[in-house]
Coordinates of C-alpha atoms in Angstrom, one line a residue:
Chain A
M1266 CA 16.0 -38.9 23.5
S1267 CA 19.5 -40.1 24.4
A1268 CA 19.1 -42.1 20.5
T1269 CA 19.3 -39.2 19.0
T1270 CA 21.4 -37.0 21.2
S1271 CA 24.0 -36.9 18.4
V1272 CA 22.2 -34.8 16.3
P1273 CA 23.5 -31.7 16.1
D1274 CA 21.3 -29.1 17.8
G1275 CA 21.0 -26.8 14.5
T1276 CA 20.3 -25.8 11.4
D1277 CA 23.2 -26.9 9.5
T1278 CA 23.2 -30.4 7.7
P1279 CA 26.7 -32.5 6.6
T1280 CA 26.5 -30.9 3.3
A1281 CA 25.5 -32.2 0.4
D1282 CA 25.7 -31.6 -3.4
P1283 CA 22.7 -31.4 -4.8
I1284 CA 21.6 -27.2 -3.5
V1285 CA 17.9 -27.9 -3.4
R1286 CA 16.9 -31.3 -2.3
I1287 CA 12.7 -31.4 -1.8
I1288 CA 12.4 -34.3 0.5
D1289 CA 8.9 -36.2 1.4
L1290 CA 6.7 -32.7 0.8
H1291 CA 3.8 -32.6 1.5
K1292 CA 1.3 -29.4 1.3
S1293 CA -2.5 -29.6 1.8
F1294 CA -4.3 -25.9 2.2
G1295 CA -7.1 -27.4 4.2
P1296 CA -8.7 -30.4 3.3
V1297 CA -7.5 -29.5 -0.3
E1298 CA -4.4 -32.3 -0.5
V1299 CA -1.9 -30.1 -3.3
L1300 CA 1.5 -32.2 -2.4
K1301 CA 1.4 -35.7 -2.2
G1302 CA 5.5 -36.1 -1.1
V1303 CA 6.7 -35.0 -3.2
D1304 CA 11.6 -35.7 -3.2
L1305 CA 13.6 -33.2 -5.7
E1306 CA 17.8 -32.9 -6.0
V1307 CA 19.2 -30.1 -7.8
H1308 CA 22.3 -29.4 -7.8
R1309 CA 24.6 -26.6 -8.2
G1310 CA 24.1 -24.9 -11.7
Q1311 CA 21.6 -27.0 -13.0
V1312 CA 18.8 -25.4 -14.5
V1313 CA 15.2 -27.3 -13.7
V1314 CA 12.2 -26.7 -15.7
I1315 CA 8.9 -28.3 -13.9
L1316 CA 5.9 -28.6 -16.3
G1317 CA 2.5 -29.7 -15.8
R1318 CA -1.1 -28.1 -15.9
S1319 CA -2.3 -25.0 -13.8
G1320 CA -3.4 -26.8 -10.0
S1321 CA -0.7 -29.8 -10.1
G1322 CA 1.3 -28.0 -6.9
K1323 CA 4.2 -26.5 -9.5
S1324 CA 3.6 -23.5 -7.5
T1325 CA 2.9 -24.6 -4.2
M1326 CA 6.5 -27.1 -4.9
L1327 CA 8.0 -23.8 -6.0
R1328 CA 6.7 -21.5 -2.4
C1329 CA 7.8 -23.9 -0.4
V1330 CA 11.0 -24.0 -1.0
N1331 CA 11.3 -20.1 -0.3
H1332 CA 8.8 -21.0 2.8
L1333 CA 6.4 -18.6 1.6
E1334 CA 4.5 -21.8 2.1
R1335 CA 4.8 -24.0 4.8
P1336 CA 4.7 -27.1 4.3
S1337 CA 1.8 -29.5 5.7
R1338 CA 5.4 -32.3 6.6
G1339 CA 8.3 -32.7 4.3
T1340 CA 11.3 -31.5 4.3
V1341 CA 12.8 -28.4 2.1
V1342 CA 17.3 -27.7 2.3
V1343 CA 18.6 -25.1 0.9
D1344 CA 22.3 -25.0 1.0
G1345 CA 22.4 -26.9 3.8
E1346 CA 19.8 -25.9 6.0
V1347 CA 16.8 -27.2 6.5
I1348 CA 14.6 -24.0 5.4
G1349 CA 12.4 -22.9 8.1
Y1350 CA 12.8 -25.0 10.6
R1351 CA 15.4 -26.3 13.1
I1352 CA 17.0 -29.9 14.3
K1353 CA 16.6 -31.0 17.9
G1354 CA 16.4 -33.9 19.0
D1355 CA 14.6 -36.2 16.4
K1356 CA 11.9 -33.8 15.8
L1357 CA 12.0 -30.1 13.7
H1358 CA 11.1 -27.3 15.4
E1359 CA 9.8 -24.2 13.9
L1360 CA 12.0 -21.1 13.3
S1361 CA 11.3 -17.2 14.7
P1362 CA 9.7 -15.8 11.9
S1363 CA 13.0 -13.3 11.3
A1364 CA 14.9 -16.7 11.5
V1365 CA 13.7 -17.7 8.2
A1366 CA 14.1 -14.3 6.7
K1367 CA 17.0 -14.1 7.2
Q1368 CA 17.3 -17.9 5.3
R1369 CA 15.4 -16.4 2.1
T1370 CA 18.6 -13.9 1.1
R1371 CA 19.8 -17.6 0.0
T1372 CA 17.1 -17.5 -2.3
G1373 CA 15.6 -15.1 -5.6
M1374 CA 12.6 -15.2 -6.6
V1375 CA 10.4 -13.9 -9.2
F1376 CA 7.0 -13.8 -9.3
Q1377 CA 4.1 -13.6 -12.3
A1378 CA 3.0 -10.7 -11.5
Y1379 CA 6.7 -8.7 -11.4
N1380 CA 5.4 -7.6 -8.2
L1381 CA 7.7 -4.5 -8.5
F1382 CA 7.7 -2.2 -5.1
P1383 CA 5.2 0.5 -7.1
H1384 CA 5.9 3.5 -5.0
M1385 CA 10.0 3.1 -5.4
T1386 CA 12.2 3.9 -8.6
V1387 CA 13.2 1.1 -10.3
L1388 CA 17.0 2.1 -8.7
E1389 CA 15.1 2.0 -5.4
N1390 CA 13.5 -0.7 -6.1
L1391 CA 16.4 -2.9 -6.5
I1392 CA 19.0 -1.0 -3.2
E1393 CA 15.7 -1.6 -0.6
A1394 CA 16.9 -5.6 0.6
P1395 CA 20.3 -5.6 0.2
R1396 CA 20.6 -2.1 2.3
R1397 CA 18.1 -2.8 4.3
V1398 CA 18.8 -7.0 5.3
K1399 CA 22.0 -7.6 4.5
G1400 CA 23.2 -4.2 5.6
V1401 CA 24.8 -2.5 2.3
N1402 CA 26.6 0.3 2.9
K1403 CA 24.4 3.2 0.2
A1404 CA 27.5 3.5 -2.3
E1405 CA 28.2 0.2 -2.4
A1406 CA 24.5 -0.9 -3.6
V1407 CA 23.9 1.4 -5.8
K1408 CA 26.8 0.1 -7.8
D1409 CA 25.9 -3.6 -7.8
A1410 CA 21.7 -2.7 -8.9
L1411 CA 22.7 -0.5 -11.8
Q1412 CA 25.1 -3.1 -12.2
A1413 CA 22.8 -5.9 -12.3
L1414 CA 20.2 -3.3 -14.0
E1415 CA 23.0 -3.5 -16.7
E1416 CA 22.7 -6.9 -16.7
V1417 CA 19.3 -6.9 -17.7
G1418 CA 19.5 -4.1 -20.0
M1419 CA 18.0 -1.9 -18.1
A1420 CA 20.4 1.0 -16.6
H1421 CA 18.5 2.9 -18.4
K1422 CA 15.5 2.9 -17.2
A1423 CA 17.5 2.9 -12.6
D1424 CA 15.4 6.1 -12.4
V1425 CA 11.4 5.8 -13.4
Y1426 CA 8.8 4.7 -11.9
P1427 CA 8.1 1.0 -12.3
S1428 CA 4.3 1.7 -13.9
T1429 CA 6.0 3.4 -16.4
L1430 CA 7.6 0.3 -17.7
S1431 CA 6.4 -2.2 -20.2
G1432 CA 5.8 -6.3 -18.4
G1433 CA 8.5 -7.2 -19.9
Q1434 CA 10.6 -5.0 -17.9
Q1435 CA 9.5 -4.5 -15.3
Q1436 CA 9.8 -8.7 -15.0
R1437 CA 13.1 -7.4 -15.9
V1438 CA 13.3 -5.3 -13.3
A1439 CA 12.4 -7.9 -11.1
I1440 CA 15.2 -9.9 -11.7
A1441 CA 17.6 -8.1 -11.1
R1442 CA 16.2 -7.6 -8.3
A1443 CA 16.6 -10.8 -7.1
L1444 CA 19.4 -10.8 -8.1
V1445 CA 21.6 -8.2 -6.3
M1446 CA 21.2 -10.3 -3.0
K1447 CA 23.4 -12.9 -4.4
P1448 CA 20.9 -16.3 -3.7
S1449 CA 22.5 -19.8 -4.2
V1450 CA 19.1 -20.9 -6.4
M1451 CA 16.7 -18.7 -8.6
L1452 CA 12.8 -20.0 -8.1
F1453 CA 11.1 -18.3 -11.2
D1454 CA 7.1 -18.5 -11.4
E1455 CA 5.8 -18.5 -14.0
P1456 CA 7.8 -15.6 -15.1
T1457 CA 6.2 -15.4 -18.7
S1458 CA 2.0 -15.7 -18.3
A1459 CA 1.3 -12.4 -17.3
L1460 CA 3.1 -11.2 -20.8
D1461 CA 2.2 -10.1 -24.2
P1462 CA 3.3 -12.7 -26.6
E1463 CA 6.1 -9.8 -27.9
L1464 CA 7.2 -9.3 -24.7
V1465 CA 7.7 -12.9 -23.5
G1466 CA 11.5 -13.3 -25.8
E1467 CA 13.4 -10.5 -23.6
V1468 CA 12.8 -11.8 -20.2
L1469 CA 13.9 -15.5 -21.8
N1470 CA 16.0 -14.3 -23.1
V1471 CA 18.2 -12.5 -19.7
M1472 CA 17.0 -16.0 -18.2
K1473 CA 18.7 -18.0 -20.9
R1474 CA 21.5 -15.7 -20.2
L1475 CA 21.7 -16.2 -16.8
A1476 CA 21.5 -20.1 -16.8
T1477 CA 24.7 -19.5 -18.3
S1478 CA 26.7 -17.2 -16.3
G1479 CA 25.8 -21.0 -14.0
M1480 CA 23.1 -19.6 -12.2
T1481 CA 21.2 -22.7 -9.6
M1482 CA 17.5 -22.2 -11.5
I1483 CA 13.9 -23.7 -10.9
V1484 CA 11.6 -22.9 -13.3
V1485 CA 7.7 -23.0 -13.9
T1486 CA 7.5 -22.5 -16.7
H1487 CA 4.9 -23.4 -19.7
E1488 CA 7.7 -22.7 -22.7
I1489 CA 8.2 -25.8 -23.9
G1490 CA 10.5 -23.8 -26.0
F1491 CA 12.0 -22.1 -23.0
A1492 CA 12.5 -26.1 -21.8
R1493 CA 14.0 -27.2 -24.0
G1494 CA 16.5 -25.2 -25.4
V1495 CA 18.2 -24.0 -21.8
A1496 CA 16.8 -26.6 -18.9
D1497 CA 19.2 -29.2 -17.7
E1498 CA 16.3 -31.3 -16.5
V1499 CA 13.1 -31.4 -17.1
V1500 CA 10.4 -32.5 -13.7
F1501 CA 7.1 -33.0 -15.1
M1502 CA 4.2 -32.4 -12.4
S1503 CA 0.3 -33.9 -11.5
E1504 CA -1.6 -33.8 -9.3
G1505 CA 0.9 -33.5 -6.2
R1506 CA 3.7 -35.7 -7.2
L1507 CA 6.0 -35.8 -9.5
V1508 CA 5.4 -38.4 -12.7
E1509 CA 8.3 -37.7 -15.0
K1510 CA 11.9 -36.6 -15.3
G1511 CA 15.0 -36.4 -16.9
P1512 CA 16.4 -34.6 -19.6
P1513 CA 14.3 -32.2 -22.2
S1514 CA 15.2 -34.4 -25.0
Q1515 CA 13.1 -37.7 -23.1
V1516 CA 10.6 -36.0 -20.9
I1517 CA 9.6 -33.1 -23.6
D1518 CA 9.8 -35.6 -26.8
A1519 CA 9.5 -39.5 -25.8
P1520 CA 7.9 -39.0 -22.6
V1521 CA 6.7 -42.3 -20.2
H1522 CA 3.9 -41.3 -19.1
E1523 CA 0.3 -41.0 -20.3
S1524 CA -0.2 -37.9 -18.6
T1525 CA 2.6 -36.6 -19.5
R1526 CA 2.9 -37.2 -23.3
L1527 CA -1.3 -35.6 -22.6
F1528 CA 0.1 -32.8 -21.8
I1529 CA 3.1 -31.7 -24.0
D1530 CA 0.6 -33.4 -27.1
S1531 CA -1.9 -29.6 -25.4
I1532 CA 0.8 -27.2 -25.4
L1533 CA 2.6 -27.9 -28.5
Chain B
M588 CA -11.2 14.4 -56.1
K589 CA -15.1 15.5 -55.9
T590 CA -15.8 16.9 -52.8
A591 CA -19.1 15.2 -50.8
T592 CA -21.9 18.1 -52.1
V593 CA -24.8 16.6 -49.9
T594 CA -25.4 18.4 -46.6
D595 CA -27.0 17.6 -43.9
S596 CA -26.1 13.4 -43.9
T597 CA -24.6 11.3 -42.4
R598 CA -23.6 9.9 -45.7
V599 CA -21.5 9.9 -48.1
D600 CA -21.3 9.0 -51.5
P601 CA -18.0 6.2 -52.5
S602 CA -17.0 8.9 -55.3
A603 CA -16.4 11.4 -52.8
T604 CA -14.3 12.3 -49.8
P605 CA -15.9 13.6 -46.9
P606 CA -14.5 17.3 -45.3
T607 CA -11.7 16.6 -43.0
E608 CA -12.6 20.4 -41.3
L609 CA -14.8 19.3 -37.4
V610 CA -17.2 21.4 -35.3
P611 CA -17.7 21.0 -32.2
M612 CA -21.6 19.8 -30.5
R613 CA -22.8 22.9 -29.0
Y614 CA -25.0 23.0 -25.9
P615 CA -26.6 26.0 -25.6
G616 CA -28.7 24.9 -22.2
R617 CA -24.8 24.7 -20.1
R618 CA -24.4 27.8 -20.9
L619 CA -28.9 29.1 -20.4
A620 CA -27.6 26.8 -16.7
A621 CA -24.0 28.5 -15.7
L622 CA -26.1 32.1 -16.6
L623 CA -29.2 31.4 -14.4
V624 CA -26.7 29.9 -11.1
L625 CA -24.5 32.8 -12.4
L626 CA -27.8 35.9 -11.4
V627 CA -28.4 33.6 -8.4
A628 CA -25.3 33.5 -6.4
A629 CA -24.6 37.3 -8.2
S630 CA -27.8 38.2 -5.9
L631 CA -26.5 36.1 -3.0
G632 CA -23.4 37.7 -2.7
F633 CA -25.4 41.3 -3.1
S634 CA -27.8 40.6 -0.3
V635 CA -24.8 39.3 1.5
V636 CA -22.9 42.7 1.0
T637 CA -26.1 45.0 1.5
N638 CA -28.1 43.5 4.2
D639 CA -27.3 45.3 6.9
N640 CA -27.7 42.6 9.4
F641 CA -24.8 41.3 8.8
E642 CA -23.2 43.9 10.8
W643 CA -20.2 44.3 8.7
P644 CA -18.2 46.5 10.9
V645 CA -19.2 44.7 13.9
V646 CA -17.7 41.5 12.1
W647 CA -14.2 43.0 10.8
E648 CA -14.4 44.3 14.6
Y649 CA -14.2 41.1 16.6
L650 CA -12.0 39.6 13.7
F651 CA -8.8 39.3 15.6
N652 CA -10.5 40.1 18.9
P653 CA -8.1 38.6 21.6
E654 CA -10.6 36.3 23.5
I655 CA -11.9 34.9 19.7
M656 CA -7.6 34.3 19.5
A657 CA -7.7 32.6 22.5
G658 CA -11.1 30.1 21.7
L659 CA -8.8 29.7 17.9
R660 CA -5.6 28.7 20.1
T661 CA -7.9 26.2 21.6
T662 CA -9.4 25.1 18.9
L663 CA -6.5 24.3 17.4
V664 CA -5.3 22.4 20.1
L665 CA -7.8 21.3 20.4
T666 CA -7.4 19.6 16.7
G667 CA -4.3 18.6 16.9
V668 CA -4.0 16.4 19.9
S669 CA -7.7 14.9 19.9
M670 CA -6.6 14.1 15.8
S671 CA -2.7 12.9 16.7
L672 CA -4.2 10.6 19.8
G673 CA -6.9 9.6 17.3
I674 CA -5.1 8.7 14.3
A675 CA -2.5 6.4 16.4
L676 CA -5.8 5.1 18.7
G677 CA -7.2 4.2 15.3
I678 CA -3.7 2.5 14.0
V679 CA -3.8 -0.1 17.8
L680 CA -7.3 -0.9 18.1
A681 CA -6.8 -1.9 13.2
A682 CA -3.8 -3.8 13.9
C683 CA -6.3 -5.5 17.0
R684 CA -9.4 -5.5 14.4
M685 CA -6.4 -7.5 11.9
S686 CA -5.6 -9.1 14.6
E687 CA -5.5 -13.6 13.8
N688 CA -5.9 -13.5 17.5
R689 CA -10.1 -14.1 18.0
V690 CA -10.2 -11.8 21.1
L691 CA -8.0 -8.8 20.1
S692 CA -9.9 -8.8 17.0
S693 CA -14.2 -9.1 18.1
L694 CA -13.1 -6.8 21.1
S695 CA -12.1 -4.3 18.6
G696 CA -14.6 -4.3 16.6
A697 CA -17.0 -3.9 20.1
Y698 CA -14.8 0.0 20.6
L699 CA -16.1 0.5 17.0
W700 CA -19.3 -0.5 17.6
F701 CA -20.3 1.0 20.8
F702 CA -17.7 5.3 19.3
R703 CA -19.4 5.3 15.6
G704 CA -22.6 4.0 17.2
T705 CA -23.6 7.1 19.4
P706 CA -23.2 10.4 18.9
L707 CA -20.3 12.3 19.6
L708 CA -22.3 15.1 21.9
V709 CA -23.8 12.1 24.2
Q710 CA -20.3 11.2 24.3
L711 CA -18.9 14.2 25.1
I712 CA -21.5 14.7 28.2
F713 CA -21.7 11.5 28.9
W714 CA -16.6 11.8 30.1
F715 CA -18.4 14.9 31.1
N716 CA -20.1 13.5 34.2
L717 CA -17.9 10.6 35.1
S718 CA -17.4 11.3 38.5
A719 CA -21.4 11.0 38.9
L720 CA -21.1 7.5 38.1
Y721 CA -17.3 6.8 39.5
P722 CA -16.6 9.9 41.8
R723 CA -13.2 8.3 41.9
L724 CA -11.0 6.7 40.1
S725 CA -8.9 3.7 41.2
L726 CA -6.4 1.5 39.6
S727 CA -7.0 -1.8 41.0
L728 CA -8.4 -5.1 40.2
F729 CA -12.1 -6.6 40.3
G730 CA -13.0 -5.1 43.2
G731 CA -9.6 -5.4 45.1
P732 CA -7.2 -2.9 47.1
E733 CA -6.5 0.3 45.5
I734 CA -3.2 0.5 43.6
V735 CA -3.6 3.7 43.2
G736 CA -6.4 6.6 43.3
A737 CA -7.2 10.5 43.2
A738 CA -11.1 11.6 42.8
T739 CA -12.5 10.9 39.1
N740 CA -13.0 15.7 39.1
G741 CA -9.4 16.2 40.7
V742 CA -8.2 14.2 37.4
L743 CA -10.3 14.9 34.7
N744 CA -10.9 18.4 34.0
L745 CA -12.8 20.1 31.3
W746 CA -9.7 19.9 28.2
A747 CA -8.9 16.4 29.5
V748 CA -12.9 15.6 28.7
A749 CA -12.5 16.8 25.8
I750 CA -9.1 15.2 24.3
I751 CA -10.7 12.5 25.7
G752 CA -14.2 12.7 24.1
L753 CA -13.1 13.8 20.7
T754 CA -10.2 11.3 20.9
L755 CA -12.5 8.4 21.3
N756 CA -14.5 8.6 18.9
E757 CA -12.4 9.3 16.3
S758 CA -9.9 6.7 16.7
A759 CA -12.6 4.6 15.8
Y760 CA -13.1 6.2 12.4
M761 CA -9.5 6.1 12.2
A762 CA -9.6 2.6 12.8
E763 CA -11.1 2.3 10.1
I764 CA -10.3 3.8 7.5
V765 CA -6.7 2.3 8.3
R766 CA -7.7 -0.9 8.1
G767 CA -9.6 -0.3 4.2
G768 CA -6.1 1.8 3.4
L769 CA -3.9 -2.4 4.2
L770 CA -6.2 -3.7 2.8
S771 CA -5.7 -2.1 0.2
V772 CA -2.2 -3.1 -0.4
P773 CA -2.6 -6.4 -2.6
K774 CA -0.8 -9.3 -0.8
H775 CA 1.4 -9.5 -4.0
Q776 CA 3.8 -7.0 -2.1
S777 CA 4.4 -8.2 1.6
E778 CA 5.2 -11.9 -0.5
A779 CA 7.8 -10.1 -2.6
A780 CA 9.1 -8.4 0.1
I781 CA 9.0 -11.4 2.5
A782 CA 10.9 -13.6 -1.0
L783 CA 13.9 -10.8 -0.3
G784 CA 14.9 -11.7 3.3
M785 CA 12.4 -8.9 4.6
N786 CA 11.4 -9.7 7.7
R787 CA 7.0 -8.3 9.3
W788 CA 8.2 -5.0 10.3
L789 CA 10.1 -4.1 7.3
T790 CA 8.2 -5.6 4.9
F791 CA 4.8 -3.5 7.1
R792 CA 7.3 -0.3 7.3
R793 CA 8.9 -0.3 4.2
V794 CA 6.3 -2.0 1.7
V795 CA 3.5 -2.4 2.5
L796 CA 2.8 1.0 5.2
P797 CA 3.4 3.6 2.1
Q798 CA 1.4 2.4 -0.7
A799 CA -1.6 1.6 2.1
L800 CA -1.2 5.3 3.2
R801 CA -2.2 6.3 -0.3
V802 CA -5.7 5.2 0.6
I803 CA -5.5 5.9 4.1
V804 CA -4.3 9.8 3.5
P805 CA -7.4 11.3 2.0
P806 CA -9.9 9.9 4.1
T807 CA -7.5 11.5 7.5
G808 CA -8.0 14.9 5.8
N809 CA -11.4 14.8 5.5
Q810 CA -11.4 12.8 9.1
V811 CA -8.9 16.5 10.2
I812 CA -11.3 18.9 9.1
G813 CA -14.5 16.9 9.9
M814 CA -12.4 17.0 13.4
L815 CA -11.3 21.1 13.2
K816 CA -15.5 21.8 13.0
H817 CA -17.3 18.6 15.7
S818 CA -14.5 19.8 17.9
S819 CA -16.9 22.8 18.1
L820 CA -19.3 20.1 20.2
V821 CA -17.0 21.3 23.7
S822 CA -19.1 24.7 23.3
I823 CA -21.5 22.8 25.3
I824 CA -19.1 21.7 28.1
A825 CA -18.0 24.8 28.6
L826 CA -14.8 24.7 27.4
A827 CA -13.5 28.0 25.6
D828 CA -13.3 27.3 21.8
L829 CA -13.5 28.8 18.9
L830 CA -17.3 28.8 19.0
Y831 CA -17.8 29.1 23.4
S832 CA -15.2 32.2 22.3
A833 CA -18.2 34.2 20.6
Q834 CA -20.9 32.7 22.4
L835 CA -19.7 34.1 25.5
I836 CA -19.2 37.8 23.5
Y837 CA -22.5 37.4 21.4
S838 CA -24.7 36.8 25.7
Q839 CA -23.3 40.3 26.5
N840 CA -23.4 42.5 23.4
F841 CA -26.4 40.5 21.0
R842 CA -24.6 40.7 18.1
T843 CA -25.1 36.9 17.7
I844 CA -24.5 36.5 13.4
P845 CA -21.9 39.6 12.9
L846 CA -19.9 36.7 15.8
L847 CA -20.8 33.7 14.1
V848 CA -19.6 35.1 10.5
V849 CA -16.5 36.2 12.7
I850 CA -15.8 32.5 13.4
S851 CA -17.5 31.2 10.2
L852 CA -14.2 33.2 8.2
W853 CA -12.0 31.5 10.7
Y854 CA -13.1 28.0 10.5
L855 CA -13.1 28.6 6.5
V856 CA -9.7 30.2 7.3
C857 CA -8.4 26.9 8.7
T858 CA -10.1 24.5 6.1
T859 CA -9.1 26.3 3.8
V860 CA -5.0 25.9 4.3
L861 CA -5.8 21.6 5.5
S862 CA -7.2 21.7 2.2
Y863 CA -4.1 22.6 0.8
A864 CA -1.7 21.0 2.6
Q865 CA -4.2 17.9 2.3
S866 CA -2.8 17.5 -1.3
H867 CA 0.2 18.2 -1.3
I868 CA 0.7 15.0 0.7
E869 CA -1.8 13.1 -2.0
R870 CA 0.8 14.1 -4.7
H871 CA 3.7 12.8 -2.4
Y872 CA 2.5 9.4 -1.6
G873 CA 0.5 9.5 -4.8
R874 CA 4.3 8.6 -6.3
G875 CA 5.2 6.2 -8.9
V876 CA 0.9 5.2 -9.5
H877 CA -0.4 8.3 -11.3
G878 CA 2.6 8.3 -14.6
G879 CA 5.3 10.5 -13.1
A880 CA 8.1 9.7 -15.1
Q881 CA 10.8 10.6 -13.3
R882 CA 11.3 11.2 -9.8
P883 CA 10.9 15.2 -10.0
G884 CA 14.0 16.0 -7.8
G885 CA 15.2 19.5 -7.4
L886 CA 17.0 20.3 -10.3
A887 CA 13.9 18.5 -11.9
K888 CA 11.1 21.2 -10.3
L889 CA 14.1 24.1 -11.2
R890 CA 13.7 22.6 -15.5
A891 CA 9.9 22.3 -15.3
L892 CA 10.2 25.4 -14.1
G893 CA 12.6 27.4 -16.9
S894 CA 10.7 25.9 -19.1
R895 CA 6.8 27.4 -18.7
L896 CA 8.8 30.5 -17.7
S897 CA 10.3 29.7 -20.7
Q898 CA 7.2 28.4 -23.3
R899 CA 4.5 32.1 -21.3
S900 CA 7.3 34.3 -22.7
R901 CA 6.8 33.2 -25.9
S902 CA 3.4 33.3 -25.7
N903 CA 3.5 36.6 -24.8
D904 CA 5.9 37.4 -27.8
N905 CA 3.6 35.7 -30.0
P906 CA 0.1 36.2 -29.3
T907 CA -2.5 34.1 -30.3
P908 CA -4.5 36.0 -33.0
A909 CA -8.3 35.4 -30.8

């Protein structure tokens, strides 16, 4: 203990430039090791696209960023704060579920299956978390919600239930729902994979606009076109490891690693 | 253009245009069956009305009899109290059953095994005779000194026996209904709530439970209706519910059938009201699922009523030709 007493007892680590730091991340489900030591830094305003075959661990990594999955080893730092743990001496002590819940307001997540709450209208979906988690008053929450819906082009559907919307519309609402929490980083877990082909474009357009507005984004997707056009950095994952990383012109168009090349060829 | 002239065939000449007017298939068997069933039902109804043994005048005489009314009140209170307690205990049992704590989940499982595995009537008689098993109820651990205590027969009056018996039995069934409802909500839903920063209690109360209730409410409605009828079993321990009140009367005047008709009518009135209430609650929790694009606010309801009325008046103005 004597050597490490200088480490502050708290969740704040000295601020670094990157908004997300993933350090030596491991995750096993039973005997299966899905992540075998991943390191990644994402800077403010950056759009990072993660490519890889299914089962390569990309979704698991993304879900570790907001602690939907608990890492087996390693650390995730968002906005200068260790997610899920408190540094005490030279160990990480698990935080209470409610403390982790509070930390999650820094990250917004968009899921493959939209996951809107079916028993609430679109507007109710959007004001639920700001009101109950952040304690925003109703008038302000509604104002923010309508503005967010405006941004994704869904303001005219504020009073309908999600089941009456198309997949693309539901996903745009889901993006707005994450945005009203004013997160520091947005996580997208295959946001267009469940959509009919003709609906993919409207969701990608919303994401493009979001990227242009300066939002920090980590996107797991198979949309090579989006990666090429919008990503600042593309990361290729294979078998739980980060294999290749760089600008899209390099990773997509001139991959160095054999497995990256095979993957890119297979989906183009 | 030439029309098809070949009759009674599914073939059509390539150069011909088949007719476009459709004649639906007729099913004479269905009409015949309906007619037969109606005949049987009508003759049954006729016999019920005309059979003097039903003693309809006696039925009317006892329909609002004060003792019957008191019995009805007892049945309703018993149903309400036992059902409420049964639901509450059922939720706790379901939570234990789904807990990651092995001890809690297996104890809850053992409870269900016992209370669903033995007849309610046996359980009621058992509670009624509890004083034979434990003459004195006292709080102590492993037979240590008594902390508080009282004679069993002093604590457990008929009402307490009936409520305990019905509640414990009901909670076992409700636990399974609640558990089924909670399991029916996809894991993605709670994940989405958690990702928004909602804590576990908020996630449960605002996201999981409202969706689970859609699945929980219909069978719970059945349970309430079942409870209303099963509560008549307490007549065996001489608690004056609807059935026992009737039994008291017909044991003196021997008008058994009309009195059974009286209480059957009351049971039917209650179950009808309950079914009606159930369908309303179901509609509330089904919102967002069965179409229903817009939330029906007060205005929307008025508008819907208005359009329905105007449609009716329009159809009255121009009666459709028969």
